Short mmCIF file of C-alpha atoms and ligand atoms in Angstrom, two decimals:
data_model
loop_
_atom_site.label_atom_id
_atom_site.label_comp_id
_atom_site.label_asym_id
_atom_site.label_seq_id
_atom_site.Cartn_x
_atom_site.Cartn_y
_atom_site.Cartn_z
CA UNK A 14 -17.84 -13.84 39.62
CA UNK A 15 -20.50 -12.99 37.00
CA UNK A 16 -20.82 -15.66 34.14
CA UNK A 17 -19.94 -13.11 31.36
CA UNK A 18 -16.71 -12.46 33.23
CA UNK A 19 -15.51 -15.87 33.72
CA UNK A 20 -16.09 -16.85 29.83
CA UNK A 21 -14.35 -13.91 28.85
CA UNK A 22 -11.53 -14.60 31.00
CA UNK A 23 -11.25 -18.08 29.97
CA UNK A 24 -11.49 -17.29 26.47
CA UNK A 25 -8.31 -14.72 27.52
CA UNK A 26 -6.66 -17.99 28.76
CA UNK A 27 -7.35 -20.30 25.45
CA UNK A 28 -6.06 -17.72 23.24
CA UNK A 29 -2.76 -17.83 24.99
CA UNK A 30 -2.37 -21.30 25.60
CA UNK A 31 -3.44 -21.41 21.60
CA UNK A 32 -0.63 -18.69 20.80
CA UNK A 33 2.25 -21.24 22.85
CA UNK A 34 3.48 -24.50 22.87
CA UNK A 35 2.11 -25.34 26.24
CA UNK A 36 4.04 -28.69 25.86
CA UNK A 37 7.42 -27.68 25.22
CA UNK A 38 7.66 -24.29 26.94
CA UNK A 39 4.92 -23.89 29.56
CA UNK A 40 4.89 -27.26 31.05
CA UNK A 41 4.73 -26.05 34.05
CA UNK A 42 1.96 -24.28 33.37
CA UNK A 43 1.42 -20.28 32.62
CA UNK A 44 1.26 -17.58 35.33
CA UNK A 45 -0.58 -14.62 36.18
CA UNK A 46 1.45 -11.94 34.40
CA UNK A 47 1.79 -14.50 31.24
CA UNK A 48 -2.27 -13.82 30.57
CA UNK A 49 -2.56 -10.54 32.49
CA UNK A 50 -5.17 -11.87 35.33
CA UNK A 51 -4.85 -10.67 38.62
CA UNK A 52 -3.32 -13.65 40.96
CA UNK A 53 -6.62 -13.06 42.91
CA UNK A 54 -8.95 -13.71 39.90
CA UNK A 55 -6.89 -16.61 39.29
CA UNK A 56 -7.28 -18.40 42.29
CA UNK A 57 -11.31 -18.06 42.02
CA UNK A 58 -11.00 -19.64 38.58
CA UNK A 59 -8.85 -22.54 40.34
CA UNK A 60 -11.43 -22.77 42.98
CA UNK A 61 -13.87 -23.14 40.57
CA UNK A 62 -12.17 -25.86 38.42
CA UNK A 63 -12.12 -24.01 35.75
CA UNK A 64 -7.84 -24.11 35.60
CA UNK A 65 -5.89 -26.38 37.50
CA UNK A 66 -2.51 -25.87 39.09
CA UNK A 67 0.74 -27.95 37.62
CA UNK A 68 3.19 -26.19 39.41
CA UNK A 69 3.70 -24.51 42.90
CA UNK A 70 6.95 -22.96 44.29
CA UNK A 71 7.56 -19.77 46.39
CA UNK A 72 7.87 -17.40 43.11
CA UNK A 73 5.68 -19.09 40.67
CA UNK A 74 2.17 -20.30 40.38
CA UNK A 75 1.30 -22.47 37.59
CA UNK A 76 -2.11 -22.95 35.74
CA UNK A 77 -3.37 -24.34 32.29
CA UNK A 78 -6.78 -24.58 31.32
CA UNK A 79 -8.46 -27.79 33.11
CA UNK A 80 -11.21 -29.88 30.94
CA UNK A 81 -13.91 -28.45 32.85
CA UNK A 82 -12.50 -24.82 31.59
CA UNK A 83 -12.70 -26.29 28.19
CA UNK A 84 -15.97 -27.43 28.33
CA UNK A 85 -17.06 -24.40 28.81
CA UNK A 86 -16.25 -22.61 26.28
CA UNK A 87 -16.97 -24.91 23.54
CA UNK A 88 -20.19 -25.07 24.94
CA UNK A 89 -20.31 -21.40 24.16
CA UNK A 90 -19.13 -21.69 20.95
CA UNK A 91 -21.95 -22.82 19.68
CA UNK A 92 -24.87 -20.11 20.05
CA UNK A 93 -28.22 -20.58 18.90
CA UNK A 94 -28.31 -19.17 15.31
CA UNK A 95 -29.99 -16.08 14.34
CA UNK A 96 -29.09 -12.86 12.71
CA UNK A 97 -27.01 -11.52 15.34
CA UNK A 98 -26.49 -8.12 13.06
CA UNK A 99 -29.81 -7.27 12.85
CA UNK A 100 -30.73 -8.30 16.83
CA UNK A 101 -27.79 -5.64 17.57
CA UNK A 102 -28.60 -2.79 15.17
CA UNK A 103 -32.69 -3.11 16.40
CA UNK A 104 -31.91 -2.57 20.39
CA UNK A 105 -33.83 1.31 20.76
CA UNK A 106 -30.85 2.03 23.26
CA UNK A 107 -27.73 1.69 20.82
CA UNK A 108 -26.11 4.58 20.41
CA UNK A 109 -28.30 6.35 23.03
CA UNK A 110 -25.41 8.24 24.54
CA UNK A 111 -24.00 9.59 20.98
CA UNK A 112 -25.35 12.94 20.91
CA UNK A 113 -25.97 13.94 17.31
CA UNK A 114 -24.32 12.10 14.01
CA UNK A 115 -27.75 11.18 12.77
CA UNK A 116 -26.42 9.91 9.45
CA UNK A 117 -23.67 8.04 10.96
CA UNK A 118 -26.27 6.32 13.29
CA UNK A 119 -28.85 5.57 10.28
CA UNK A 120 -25.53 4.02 8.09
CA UNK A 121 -24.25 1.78 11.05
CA UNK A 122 -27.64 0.57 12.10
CA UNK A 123 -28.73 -0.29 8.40
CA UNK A 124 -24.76 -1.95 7.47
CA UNK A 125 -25.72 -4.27 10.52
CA UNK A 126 -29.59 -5.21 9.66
CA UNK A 127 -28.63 -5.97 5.91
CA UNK A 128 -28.25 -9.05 5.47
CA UNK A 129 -25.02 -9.57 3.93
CA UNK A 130 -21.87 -7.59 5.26
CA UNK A 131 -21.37 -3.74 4.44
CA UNK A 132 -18.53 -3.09 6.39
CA UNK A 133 -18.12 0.94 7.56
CA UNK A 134 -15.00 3.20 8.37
CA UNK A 135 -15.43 5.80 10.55
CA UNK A 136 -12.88 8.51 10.07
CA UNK A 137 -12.26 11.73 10.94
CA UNK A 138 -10.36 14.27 13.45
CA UNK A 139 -10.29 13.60 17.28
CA UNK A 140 -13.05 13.74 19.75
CA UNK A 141 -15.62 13.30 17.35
CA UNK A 142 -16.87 10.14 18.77
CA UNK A 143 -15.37 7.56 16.61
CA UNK A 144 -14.52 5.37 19.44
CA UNK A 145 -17.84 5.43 21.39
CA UNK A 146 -19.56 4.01 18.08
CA UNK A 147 -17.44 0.96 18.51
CA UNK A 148 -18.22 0.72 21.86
CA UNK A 149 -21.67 0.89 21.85
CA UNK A 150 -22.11 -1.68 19.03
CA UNK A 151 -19.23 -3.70 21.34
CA UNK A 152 -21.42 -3.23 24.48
CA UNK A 153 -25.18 -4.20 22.28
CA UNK A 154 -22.95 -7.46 20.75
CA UNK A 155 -21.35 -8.85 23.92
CA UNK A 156 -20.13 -12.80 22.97
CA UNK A 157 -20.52 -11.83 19.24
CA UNK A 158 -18.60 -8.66 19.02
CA UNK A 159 -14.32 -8.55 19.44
CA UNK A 160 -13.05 -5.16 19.78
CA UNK A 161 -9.50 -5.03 19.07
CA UNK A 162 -7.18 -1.84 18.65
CA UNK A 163 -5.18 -1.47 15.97
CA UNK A 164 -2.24 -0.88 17.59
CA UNK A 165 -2.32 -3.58 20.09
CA UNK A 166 -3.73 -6.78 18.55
CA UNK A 167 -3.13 -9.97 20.53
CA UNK A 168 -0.16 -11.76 20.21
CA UNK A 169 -1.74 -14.89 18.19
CA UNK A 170 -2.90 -12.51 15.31
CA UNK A 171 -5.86 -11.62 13.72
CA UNK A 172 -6.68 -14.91 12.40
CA UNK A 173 -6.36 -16.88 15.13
CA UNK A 174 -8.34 -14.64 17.20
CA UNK A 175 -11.37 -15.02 15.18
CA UNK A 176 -11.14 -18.64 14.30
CA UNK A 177 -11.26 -19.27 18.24
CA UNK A 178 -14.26 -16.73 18.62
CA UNK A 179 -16.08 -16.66 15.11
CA UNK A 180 -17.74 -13.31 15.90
CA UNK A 181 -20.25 -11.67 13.91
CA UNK A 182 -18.48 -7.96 14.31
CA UNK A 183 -15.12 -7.01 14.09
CA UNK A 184 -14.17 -3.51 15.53
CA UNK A 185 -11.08 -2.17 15.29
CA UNK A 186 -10.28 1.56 16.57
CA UNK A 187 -7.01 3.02 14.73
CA UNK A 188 -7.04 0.65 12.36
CA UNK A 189 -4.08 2.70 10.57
CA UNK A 190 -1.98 1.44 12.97
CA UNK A 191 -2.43 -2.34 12.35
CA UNK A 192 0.09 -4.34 11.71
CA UNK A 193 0.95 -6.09 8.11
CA UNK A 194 -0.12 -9.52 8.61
CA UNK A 195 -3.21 -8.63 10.58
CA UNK A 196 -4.06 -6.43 7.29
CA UNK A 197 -3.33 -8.62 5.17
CA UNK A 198 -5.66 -11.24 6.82
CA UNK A 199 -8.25 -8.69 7.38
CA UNK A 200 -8.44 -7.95 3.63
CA UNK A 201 -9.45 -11.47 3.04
CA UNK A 202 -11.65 -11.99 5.76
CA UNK A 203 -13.76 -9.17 4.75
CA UNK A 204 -14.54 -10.56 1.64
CA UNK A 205 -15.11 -14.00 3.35
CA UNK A 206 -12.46 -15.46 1.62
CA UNK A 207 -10.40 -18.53 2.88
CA UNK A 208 -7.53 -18.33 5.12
CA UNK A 209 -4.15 -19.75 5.70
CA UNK A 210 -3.10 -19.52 8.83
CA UNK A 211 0.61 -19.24 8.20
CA UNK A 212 1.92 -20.67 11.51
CA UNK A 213 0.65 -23.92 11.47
CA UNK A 214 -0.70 -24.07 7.25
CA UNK A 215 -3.99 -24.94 8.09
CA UNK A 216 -6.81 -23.27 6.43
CA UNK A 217 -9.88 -21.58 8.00
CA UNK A 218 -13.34 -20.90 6.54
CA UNK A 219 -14.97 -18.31 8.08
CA UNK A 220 -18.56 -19.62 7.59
CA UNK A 221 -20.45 -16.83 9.15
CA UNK A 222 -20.11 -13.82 7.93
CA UNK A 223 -18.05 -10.67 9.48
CA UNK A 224 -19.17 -7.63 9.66
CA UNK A 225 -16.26 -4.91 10.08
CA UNK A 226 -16.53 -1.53 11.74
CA UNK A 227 -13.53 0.79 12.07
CA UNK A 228 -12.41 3.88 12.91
CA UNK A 229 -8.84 5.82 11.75
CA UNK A 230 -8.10 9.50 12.31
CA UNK A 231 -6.02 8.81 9.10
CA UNK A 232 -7.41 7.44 6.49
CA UNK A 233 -4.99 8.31 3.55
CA UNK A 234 -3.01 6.08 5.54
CA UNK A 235 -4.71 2.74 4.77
CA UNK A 236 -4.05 1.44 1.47
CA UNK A 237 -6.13 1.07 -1.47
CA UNK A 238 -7.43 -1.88 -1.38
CA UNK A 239 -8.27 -1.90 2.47
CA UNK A 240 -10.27 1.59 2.14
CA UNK A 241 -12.60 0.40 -0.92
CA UNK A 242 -13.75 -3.11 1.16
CA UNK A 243 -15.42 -0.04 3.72
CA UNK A 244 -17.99 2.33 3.24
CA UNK A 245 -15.92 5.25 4.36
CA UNK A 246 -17.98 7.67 6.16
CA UNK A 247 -16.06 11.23 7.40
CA UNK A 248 -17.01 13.34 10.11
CA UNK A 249 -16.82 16.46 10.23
CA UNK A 250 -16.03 18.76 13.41
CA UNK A 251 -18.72 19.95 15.20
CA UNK A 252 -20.16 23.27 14.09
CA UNK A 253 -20.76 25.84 17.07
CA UNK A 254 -24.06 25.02 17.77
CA UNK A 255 -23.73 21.28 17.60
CA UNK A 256 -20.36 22.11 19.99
CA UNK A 257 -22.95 23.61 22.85
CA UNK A 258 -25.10 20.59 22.91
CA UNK A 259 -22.36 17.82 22.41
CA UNK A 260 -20.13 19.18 25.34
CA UNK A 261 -23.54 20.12 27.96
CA UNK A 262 -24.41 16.45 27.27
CA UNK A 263 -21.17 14.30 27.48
CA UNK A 264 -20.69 17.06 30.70
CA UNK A 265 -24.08 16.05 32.26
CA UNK A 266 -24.22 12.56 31.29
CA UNK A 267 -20.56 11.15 32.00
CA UNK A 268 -19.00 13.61 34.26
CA UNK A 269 -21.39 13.98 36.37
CA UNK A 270 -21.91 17.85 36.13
CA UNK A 271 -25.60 19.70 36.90
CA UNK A 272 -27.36 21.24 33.61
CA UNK A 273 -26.68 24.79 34.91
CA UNK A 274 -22.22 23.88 35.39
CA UNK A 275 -22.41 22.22 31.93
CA UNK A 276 -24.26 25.23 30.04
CA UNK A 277 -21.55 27.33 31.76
CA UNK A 278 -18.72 25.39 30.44
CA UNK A 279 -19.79 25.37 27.82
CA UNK A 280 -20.77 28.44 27.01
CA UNK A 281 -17.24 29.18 28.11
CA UNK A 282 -15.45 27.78 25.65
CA UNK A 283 -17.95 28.60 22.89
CA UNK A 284 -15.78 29.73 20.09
CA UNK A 285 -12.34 28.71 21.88
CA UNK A 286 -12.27 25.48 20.98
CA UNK A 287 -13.79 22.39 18.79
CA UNK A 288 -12.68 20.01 20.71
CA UNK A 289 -15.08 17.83 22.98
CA UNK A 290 -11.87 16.69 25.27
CA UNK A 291 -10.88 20.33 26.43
CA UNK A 292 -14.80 20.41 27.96
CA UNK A 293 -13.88 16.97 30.18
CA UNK A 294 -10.89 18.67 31.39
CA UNK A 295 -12.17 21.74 31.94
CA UNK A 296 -15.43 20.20 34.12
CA UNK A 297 -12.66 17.85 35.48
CA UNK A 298 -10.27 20.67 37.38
CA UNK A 299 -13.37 22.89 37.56
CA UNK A 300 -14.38 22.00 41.25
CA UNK A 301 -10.88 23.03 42.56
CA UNK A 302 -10.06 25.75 40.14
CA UNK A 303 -13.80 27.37 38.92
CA UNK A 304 -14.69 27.50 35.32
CA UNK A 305 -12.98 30.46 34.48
CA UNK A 306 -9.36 29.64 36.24
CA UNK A 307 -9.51 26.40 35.08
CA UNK A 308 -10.29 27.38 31.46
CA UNK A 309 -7.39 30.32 31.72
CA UNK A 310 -4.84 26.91 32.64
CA UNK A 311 -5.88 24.85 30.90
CA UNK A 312 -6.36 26.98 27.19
CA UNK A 313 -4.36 29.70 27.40
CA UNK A 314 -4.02 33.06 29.47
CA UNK A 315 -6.88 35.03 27.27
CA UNK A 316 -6.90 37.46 29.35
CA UNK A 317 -2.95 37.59 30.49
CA UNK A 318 -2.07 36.04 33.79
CA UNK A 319 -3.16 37.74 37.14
N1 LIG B 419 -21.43 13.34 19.78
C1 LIG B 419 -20.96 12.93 20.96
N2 LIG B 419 -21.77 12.34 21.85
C2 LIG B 419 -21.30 11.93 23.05
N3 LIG B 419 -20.02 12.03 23.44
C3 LIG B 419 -19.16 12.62 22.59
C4 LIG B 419 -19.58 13.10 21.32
N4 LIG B 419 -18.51 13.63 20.69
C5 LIG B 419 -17.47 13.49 21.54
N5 LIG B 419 -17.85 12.89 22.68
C6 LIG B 419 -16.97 12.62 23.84
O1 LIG B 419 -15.69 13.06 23.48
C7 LIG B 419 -14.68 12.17 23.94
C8 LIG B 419 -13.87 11.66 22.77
O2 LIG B 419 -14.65 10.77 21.98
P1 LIG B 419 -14.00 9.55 21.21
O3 LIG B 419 -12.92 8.97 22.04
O4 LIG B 419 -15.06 8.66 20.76
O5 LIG B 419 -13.35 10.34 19.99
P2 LIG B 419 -12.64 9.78 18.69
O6 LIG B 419 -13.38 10.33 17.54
O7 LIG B 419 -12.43 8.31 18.77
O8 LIG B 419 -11.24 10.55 18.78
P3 LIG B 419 -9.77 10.06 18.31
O9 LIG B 419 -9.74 10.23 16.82
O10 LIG B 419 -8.88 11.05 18.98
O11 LIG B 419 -9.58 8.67 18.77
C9 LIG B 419 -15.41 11.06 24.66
O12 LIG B 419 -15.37 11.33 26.03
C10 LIG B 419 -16.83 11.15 24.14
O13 LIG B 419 -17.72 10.75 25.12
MG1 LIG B 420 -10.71 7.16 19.13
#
């Protein structure tokens, strides 16, 4: 097991065991579907001393984190210090695989070199690449980056999540769909106010700065106040042109089609549609079906059914 991997998994592990009373109810430890490891990865951890075992029957393993496990992750707490922003927004290879969205590019980059948080909303319709921009700056920030989806954040909240991890960037991808008291935190970590943590009343200071970078289909959605802590930036759909040379790339690049298969796609659906998805699924069935059946299924009998 990589390094990377284990950290992240124990970091998994230490946000649970922070979100439960692992004295009262888990005493005999959590199991595999309680963190959502695979039993497999589990034992290798175990092997490594990294969680030990407090319990054993037929039906149920047992684990909590062991001190080595701990160790190890305060150990990574503390980084060296530098502007992690700026180290992320100057790698030449972020946002390589964006095609286009110049502006967009040139706004993130310079929001993460400044050196004081500007914190950016991405909004727009679908398939405009909203989500691959917090990707790639998830992928360039690794440690220092949490990626979290509106819809879905972890049980323990918002606040505990980055009073465990202090990262330097928050994304968070439909960020309409968070929750209240994750918004409500939000709102005052952005401005790096002072927290309460309302579980347990104990008060966090964030003392690095957070940088925030979301994305939202809807943005009328969000209330006031949340909308003017971003720079909201709006894309647009992709003209025609811009259409051809998005779809041959993302066609080339991540599904694997020749130049030649991707121009024909394409060039297909020039005019049919603005949307980058119905080019994967077109490229996707194209190999059983051909361009042209698979374009008839999938957008409509143009031409009648034969
Ligand atoms: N400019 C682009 N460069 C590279 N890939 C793109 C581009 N535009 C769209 N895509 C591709 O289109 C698909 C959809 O992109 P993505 O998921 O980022 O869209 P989104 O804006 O987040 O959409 P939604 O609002 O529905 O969540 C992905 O497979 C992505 O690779
Ligand atoms: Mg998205």
């Amino acid at each position: 097991m990589k390094d990377e991997n284990v950290l992240e998994l124990l970091s998994e592990i230490l946000r649970f065991e922070g979100s439960v009373d692992m004295d009262k109810d888990y005493r005999i430890g959590w199991g595999w579907r309680h963190v959502k490891i695979w039993p497999a990865t589990l034992a290798k951890l175990f092997k490594e001393g990294y969680i030990e075992n407090v319990f054993r029957s037929n039906s149920f393993t047992g684990y909590r984190l062991s001190e080595l496990g701990k160790r190890l992750l305060s150990a990574e707490k503390t980084p060296p210090q530098t502007h992690q922003g700026s180290k992320l927004a100057e790698a030449d290879s972020l946002f390589a695989d964006i095609i286009g969205h110049d502006g967009v590019k040139e706004l993130l980059r310079a929001s993460l070199l400044a050196e004081k948080p500007v914190h950016v909303l991405l909004t727009g319709p679908p398939a405009l690449a909203k989500t691959l921009f917090l990707w790639d700056i998830e992928k360039a920030g690794g440690e220092k980056a949490i990626w979290l989806v509106g819809s879905a954040t972890s049980k323990a909240g918002l606040w505990d999540l980055v009073a465990e991890r202090e990262p330097r960037v928050l994304l968070i991808d439909e960020i309409d769909k968070m929750n209240a008291s994750d918004t409500a935190a939000l709102l005052t970590m952005m401005e790096g106010g002072r927290l309460v943590r309302a579980k347990r009343g104990r008060e966090l200071n964030i003392n690095n700065p957070l940088w925030v970078v979301a994305a939202s289909n809807r943005c009328e959605k969000l209330s006031s106040e949340l909308r003017s802590r971003f720079a909201v930036r709006n894309l647009n759909p992709y003209g025609r042109a811009e259409y051809l040379t998005v779809v041959k790339g993302v066609l080339v690049r991540s599904e694997g089609l020749s130049p030649e298969l991707a121009s024909e796609v394409a060039n297909r659906l020039d005019g049919l549609t603005q949307n980058v998805r119905d080019a994967i699924r077109v490229a996707r069935l194209a190999p059983q079906l051909g361009v042209d059946k698979a374009v008839k299924l999938l957008l409509g009998g143009l031409e009648g059914e034969d």
